[in-house]
């Protein structure tokens, strides 16, 4: 068993697509219109044939409640590995991304982390990849 697709709930697909590609730097893999929404997947430019993210519209009331509960309680919807959290924090801050707090240095085997607002209803965590 392996991970090939993970979902990020978004309140606005076009806005999410622009943010996740233009600001974060992911690449669009699939974009198939399906009526009022689309099937959109993204990949890392570092692993274009690796796992993908689906930008899933928050179309059902229970999904919107779940998303809001996570955000209101400061819980990230997902996390992305980066080589240097401090550098990524600086790059994204310069691009206008709002962080919940400055990067937190990990202790022991805990990685350095930071959490930002994806402008689509979610907190997203970045953490320093140990590799």
Coordinates of N, CA and C in Angstrom, one line a residue:
X1 N 0.8 -1.2 0.0 CA 0.0 0.0 0.0 C 0.9 1.2 0.0
X2 N 0.5 2.3 -0.8 CA 1.3 3.5 -0.8 C 0.4 4.7 -1.0
X3 N 0.9 5.8 -0.6 CA 0.1 7.1 -0.7 C 0.4 7.7 -2.1
X4 N -0.7 7.9 -2.8 CA -0.6 8.5 -4.2 C -1.4 9.8 -4.3
X5 N -2.4 9.9 -3.4 CA -3.3 11.1 -3.5 C -3.7 11.5 -2.1
X6 N -3.7 12.8 -1.8 CA -4.2 13.3 -0.5 C -5.1 14.5 -0.8
X7 N -6.1 14.7 0.0 CA -7.0 15.8 -0.3 C -6.8 17.0 0.6
X8 N -7.0 18.2 0.0 CA -7.0 19.4 0.8 C -8.4 20.0 0.5
X9 N -9.1 20.3 1.5 CA -10.5 20.9 1.4 C -10.2 22.4 1.1
X10 N -10.9 22.9 0.1 CA -10.7 24.4 -0.2 C -12.1 25.0 -0.4
X11 N -12.2 26.3 0.0 CA -13.5 27.0 -0.1 C -13.7 27.6 -1.5
X12 N -12.6 27.7 -2.3 CA -12.6 28.3 -3.6 C -11.6 27.7 -4.5
X13 N -11.9 26.8 -5.4 CA -10.9 26.1 -6.2 C -10.0 27.0 -7.0
X14 N -10.5 28.0 -7.8 CA -9.6 28.8 -8.6 C -8.6 29.6 -7.7
X15 N -9.1 30.1 -6.5 CA -8.2 30.8 -5.6 C -7.2 29.8 -5.1
X16 N -7.6 28.6 -4.7 CA -6.7 27.6 -4.2 C -5.6 27.2 -5.2
X17 N -6.1 27.0 -6.5 CA -5.2 26.7 -7.5 C -4.1 27.8 -7.7
X18 N -4.5 29.0 -7.7 CA -3.6 30.1 -7.8 C -2.6 30.2 -6.7
X19 N -3.1 30.0 -5.5 CA -2.2 30.0 -4.3 C -1.2 28.8 -4.2
X20 N -1.8 27.6 -4.4 CA -0.9 26.4 -4.3 C 0.1 26.3 -5.5
X21 N -0.2 26.9 -6.6 CA 0.8 26.9 -7.7 C 1.6 28.1 -7.7
X22 N 1.0 29.3 -7.7 CA 1.7 30.6 -7.8 C 2.5 30.9 -6.6
X23 N 2.0 30.7 -5.4 CA 2.7 31.1 -4.2 C 3.5 30.0 -3.6
X24 N 2.9 28.8 -3.5 CA 3.7 27.7 -2.9 C 4.6 27.0 -3.9
X25 N 4.2 27.0 -5.2 CA 5.1 26.4 -6.2 C 4.8 25.0 -6.6
X26 N 3.6 24.5 -6.2 CA 3.2 23.1 -6.7 C 2.9 23.2 -8.2
X27 N 2.9 22.1 -8.9 CA 2.6 22.1 -10.4 C 1.3 21.4 -10.6
X28 N 0.5 21.9 -11.5 CA -0.8 21.4 -11.8 C -0.6 20.1 -12.6
X29 N -1.2 19.0 -12.2 CA -1.2 17.7 -12.9 C -2.4 17.5 -13.7
X30 N -3.6 17.6 -13.1 CA -4.9 17.3 -13.7 C -5.8 18.5 -13.4
X31 N -6.6 18.9 -14.4 CA -7.7 19.9 -14.2 C -8.8 19.6 -15.1
X32 N -9.8 18.8 -14.7 CA -10.9 18.4 -15.5 C -12.2 19.0 -15.0
X33 N -12.8 19.9 -15.8 CA -14.0 20.5 -15.4 C -15.1 19.4 -15.2
X34 N -15.9 19.6 -14.1 CA -16.9 18.6 -13.8 C -18.2 19.4 -13.3
X35 N -18.7 20.2 -14.2 CA -19.9 21.1 -13.9 C -19.3 22.3 -13.2
X36 N -19.9 22.6 -12.0 CA -19.5 23.9 -11.3 C -18.1 23.8 -10.6
X37 N -17.6 22.6 -10.5 CA -16.2 22.4 -9.9 C -15.4 21.6 -10.8
X38 N -14.1 21.3 -10.4 CA -13.2 20.6 -11.3 C -12.5 19.5 -10.4
X39 N -11.9 18.5 -11.1 CA -11.0 17.6 -10.5 C -9.7 18.1 -10.7
X40 N -9.0 18.7 -9.7 CA -7.7 19.3 -9.8 C -6.8 18.6 -8.9
X41 N -5.6 18.2 -9.5 CA -4.5 17.6 -8.6 C -3.3 18.4 -8.9
X42 N -2.4 18.4 -7.9 CA -1.1 19.1 -8.0 C 0.0 18.1 -7.5
X43 N 1.2 18.4 -7.9 CA 2.3 17.6 -7.5 C 3.5 18.6 -7.1
X44 N 4.4 18.1 -6.4 CA 5.6 18.8 -6.1 C 6.5 18.9 -7.3
X45 N 7.1 20.0 -7.6 CA 8.1 20.0 -8.8 C 9.3 19.2 -8.5
X46 N 9.6 18.9 -7.2 CA 10.7 18.0 -6.8 C 10.4 16.6 -7.1
X47 N 9.1 16.2 -7.1 CA 8.6 14.8 -7.3 C 7.4 14.9 -8.2
X48 N 7.5 15.3 -9.5 CA 6.4 15.5 -10.4 C 5.6 14.2 -10.6
X49 N 6.2 13.1 -10.5 CA 5.5 11.8 -10.7 C 5.2 11.1 -9.3
X50 N 5.3 11.9 -8.2 CA 5.1 11.3 -6.9 C 3.6 11.5 -6.5
X51 N 3.4 11.5 -5.2 CA 2.1 11.7 -4.7 C 1.5 13.1 -5.1
X52 N 0.2 13.1 -5.2 CA -0.5 14.3 -5.7 C -1.5 14.8 -4.6
X53 N -1.8 16.1 -4.7 CA -2.8 16.7 -3.8 C -4.0 17.0 -4.6
X54 N -5.2 16.6 -4.1 CA -6.5 17.0 -4.7 C -7.0 18.2 -4.0
X55 N -7.4 19.2 -4.8 CA -8.0 20.4 -4.2 C -9.5 20.2 -4.3
X56 N -10.0 19.7 -3.2 CA -11.4 19.3 -3.0 C -12.3 20.4 -2.6
X57 N -13.4 20.7 -3.3 CA -14.3 21.8 -2.9 C -15.0 21.4 -1.6
X58 N -15.2 22.4 -0.7 CA -16.0 22.2 0.5 C -17.4 22.3 0.2
X59 N -18.0 21.4 -0.5 CA -19.4 21.5 -1.0 C -20.5 21.1 -0.1
X60 N -20.2 20.3 0.9 CA -21.2 19.8 1.8 C -21.1 20.5 3.2
X61 N -22.2 20.8 3.8 CA -22.2 21.5 5.1 C -21.3 20.9 6.1
X62 N -21.3 19.5 6.2 CA -20.4 18.9 7.2 C -19.0 19.1 7.0
X63 N -18.6 19.2 5.7 CA -17.2 19.4 5.3 C -16.8 20.8 5.8
X64 N -17.7 21.8 5.5 CA -17.4 23.2 5.9 C -17.2 23.3 7.4
X65 N -18.1 22.5 8.2 CA -18.0 22.5 9.6 C -16.7 21.9 10.1
X66 N -16.3 20.8 9.5 CA -15.0 20.1 9.8 C -13.9 21.1 9.6
X67 N -13.9 21.7 8.4 CA -12.8 22.6 8.1 C -12.7 23.8 9.1
X68 N -13.9 24.4 9.4 CA -13.9 25.5 10.3 C -13.5 25.1 11.7
X69 N -13.9 23.9 12.1 CA -13.5 23.4 13.5 C -12.0 23.3 13.6
X70 N -11.4 22.7 12.5 CA -9.9 22.6 12.5 C -9.3 23.9 12.6
X71 N -9.7 24.8 11.8 CA -9.1 26.2 11.7 C -9.3 26.9 13.0
X72 N -10.5 26.9 13.6 CA -10.8 27.6 14.8 C -10.0 27.1 16.0
X73 N -9.6 25.8 15.9 CA -8.8 25.2 17.0 C -7.3 25.1 16.7
X74 N -6.9 25.8 15.6 CA -5.5 25.9 15.3 C -4.9 24.6 14.9
X75 N -5.7 23.7 14.3 CA -5.2 22.4 13.9 C -4.9 22.4 12.4
X76 N -3.7 22.1 11.9 CA -3.4 22.1 10.5 C -4.1 21.0 9.8
X77 N -4.6 21.2 8.6 CA -5.3 20.2 7.8 C -4.3 19.2 7.3
X78 N -3.1 19.7 6.9 CA -2.0 18.8 6.4 C -0.7 19.5 6.7
X79 N 0.4 18.8 6.3 CA 1.7 19.3 6.5 C 2.6 18.9 5.3
X80 N 3.5 19.9 5.0 CA 4.4 19.7 3.9 C 5.9 19.7 4.4
X81 N 6.7 18.9 3.9 CA 8.1 18.9 4.3 C 8.9 19.9 3.4
X82 N 9.8 20.6 4.1 CA 10.6 21.6 3.4 C 12.0 21.4 3.9
X83 N 13.0 21.8 3.1 CA 14.4 21.6 3.5 C 14.8 22.6 4.7
X84 N 14.2 23.8 4.7 CA 14.6 24.8 5.7 C 13.3 25.6 6.0
X85 N 12.8 25.4 7.2 CA 11.6 26.1 7.6 C 11.8 27.6 7.7
X86 N 12.9 28.0 8.2 CA 13.2 29.5 8.4 C 13.2 30.1 7.0
X87 N 13.9 29.5 6.0 CA 14.0 30.1 4.7 C 12.6 30.1 4.0
X88 N 11.8 29.1 4.2 CA 10.5 29.0 3.5 C 9.6 30.0 4.2
X89 N 9.7 30.1 5.5 CA 8.9 31.1 6.2 C 9.2 32.5 5.7
X90 N 10.4 32.8 5.5 CA 10.8 34.2 4.9 C 10.3 34.3 3.5
X91 N 10.4 33.3 2.7 CA 10.0 33.4 1.3 C 8.5 33.6 1.2
X92 N 7.7 32.8 2.0 CA 6.3 32.9 2.0 C 5.8 34.2 2.6
X93 N 6.4 34.7 3.7 CA 6.1 35.9 4.3 C 6.2 37.1 3.3
X94 N 7.3 37.1 2.6 CA 7.6 38.1 1.5 C 6.5 38.1 0.5
X95 N 5.9 36.9 0.2 CA 4.9 36.7 -0.8 C 3.5 37.1 -0.2
X96 N 3.4 37.5 1.1 CA 2.2 37.9 1.7 C 1.4 36.8 2.4
X97 N 2.0 35.7 2.6 CA 1.4 34.6 3.4 C 1.4 34.9 4.9
X98 N 0.3 34.7 5.5 CA 0.1 35.0 7.0 C 0.4 33.7 7.8
X99 N 1.4 33.8 8.7 CA 1.7 32.7 9.5 C 1.0 32.8 10.9
X100 N 0.7 31.7 11.5 CA 0.0 31.7 12.8 C 1.0 32.2 13.9
X101 N 2.3 31.8 13.7 CA 3.4 32.2 14.6 C 4.7 32.0 13.9
X102 N 5.8 32.5 14.4 CA 7.1 32.3 13.8 C 7.5 30.8 13.9
X103 N 8.4 30.4 13.1 CA 8.9 29.0 13.2 C 9.3 28.6 14.6
X104 N 8.9 27.4 15.0 CA 9.3 26.9 16.3 C 10.4 25.8 16.1
X105 N 11.5 26.0 16.8 CA 12.6 25.0 16.8 C 12.1 23.8 17.5
X106 N 12.4 22.6 16.9 CA 12.1 21.4 17.5 C 13.1 21.0 18.5
X107 N 12.8 20.1 19.4 CA 13.7 19.6 20.4 C 13.9 18.1 20.1
X108 N 15.1 17.7 20.3 CA 15.4 16.2 20.1 C 15.1 15.9 18.6
X109 N 14.3 14.9 18.4 CA 13.9 14.5 17.1 C 12.7 15.2 16.5
X110 N 12.1 16.1 17.2 CA 11.0 16.9 16.8 C 11.5 18.0 15.8
X111 N 10.9 18.0 14.6 CA 11.4 19.0 13.6 C 11.0 20.4 13.9
X112 N 11.7 21.4 13.3 CA 11.2 22.7 13.3 C 10.0 22.9 12.4
X113 N 9.0 23.6 12.9 CA 7.7 23.7 12.2 C 7.2 25.2 12.2
X114 N 6.3 25.4 11.3 CA 5.6 26.7 11.2 C 4.2 26.4 10.6
X115 N 3.2 27.3 10.9 CA 1.9 27.1 10.3 C 1.4 28.3 9.7
X116 N 0.9 28.2 8.4 CA 0.4 29.3 7.7 C -1.1 29.1 7.2
X117 N -1.7 30.3 6.9 CA -3.1 30.3 6.4 C -3.0 30.2 4.9
X118 N -3.7 29.1 4.4 CA -3.7 28.9 2.9 C -4.7 29.8 2.2
X119 N -5.4 30.7 2.9 CA -6.4 31.6 2.3 C -7.6 30.9 1.7
X120 N -7.7 29.6 2.0 CA -8.8 28.8 1.5 C -9.5 28.0 2.6
X121 N -9.3 28.5 3.8 CA -10.0 27.9 5.0 C -9.2 27.0 5.9
X122 N -7.8 26.9 5.6 CA -7.0 25.9 6.3 C -5.8 26.5 6.9
X123 N -5.3 25.9 8.0 CA -4.0 26.0 8.5 C -3.2 24.9 7.8
X124 N -2.0 25.2 7.3 CA -1.1 24.3 6.7 C 0.2 24.3 7.5
X125 N 0.7 23.2 7.9 CA 2.0 23.2 8.6 C 3.1 22.8 7.6
X126 N 4.3 23.5 7.8 CA 5.5 23.1 7.1 C 6.4 22.6 8.2
X127 N 7.2 21.6 7.9 CA 8.2 21.1 8.9 C 9.5 20.7 8.1
X128 N 10.5 20.8 8.9 CA 11.9 20.5 8.3 C 12.1 19.1 8.1
X129 N 12.3 18.7 6.9 CA 12.6 17.3 6.5 C 13.9 16.9 7.0
X130 N 14.0 15.8 7.7 CA 15.3 15.3 8.3 C 16.2 14.8 7.3
X131 N 15.8 14.5 6.0 CA 16.6 13.9 5.0 C 17.6 14.9 4.5

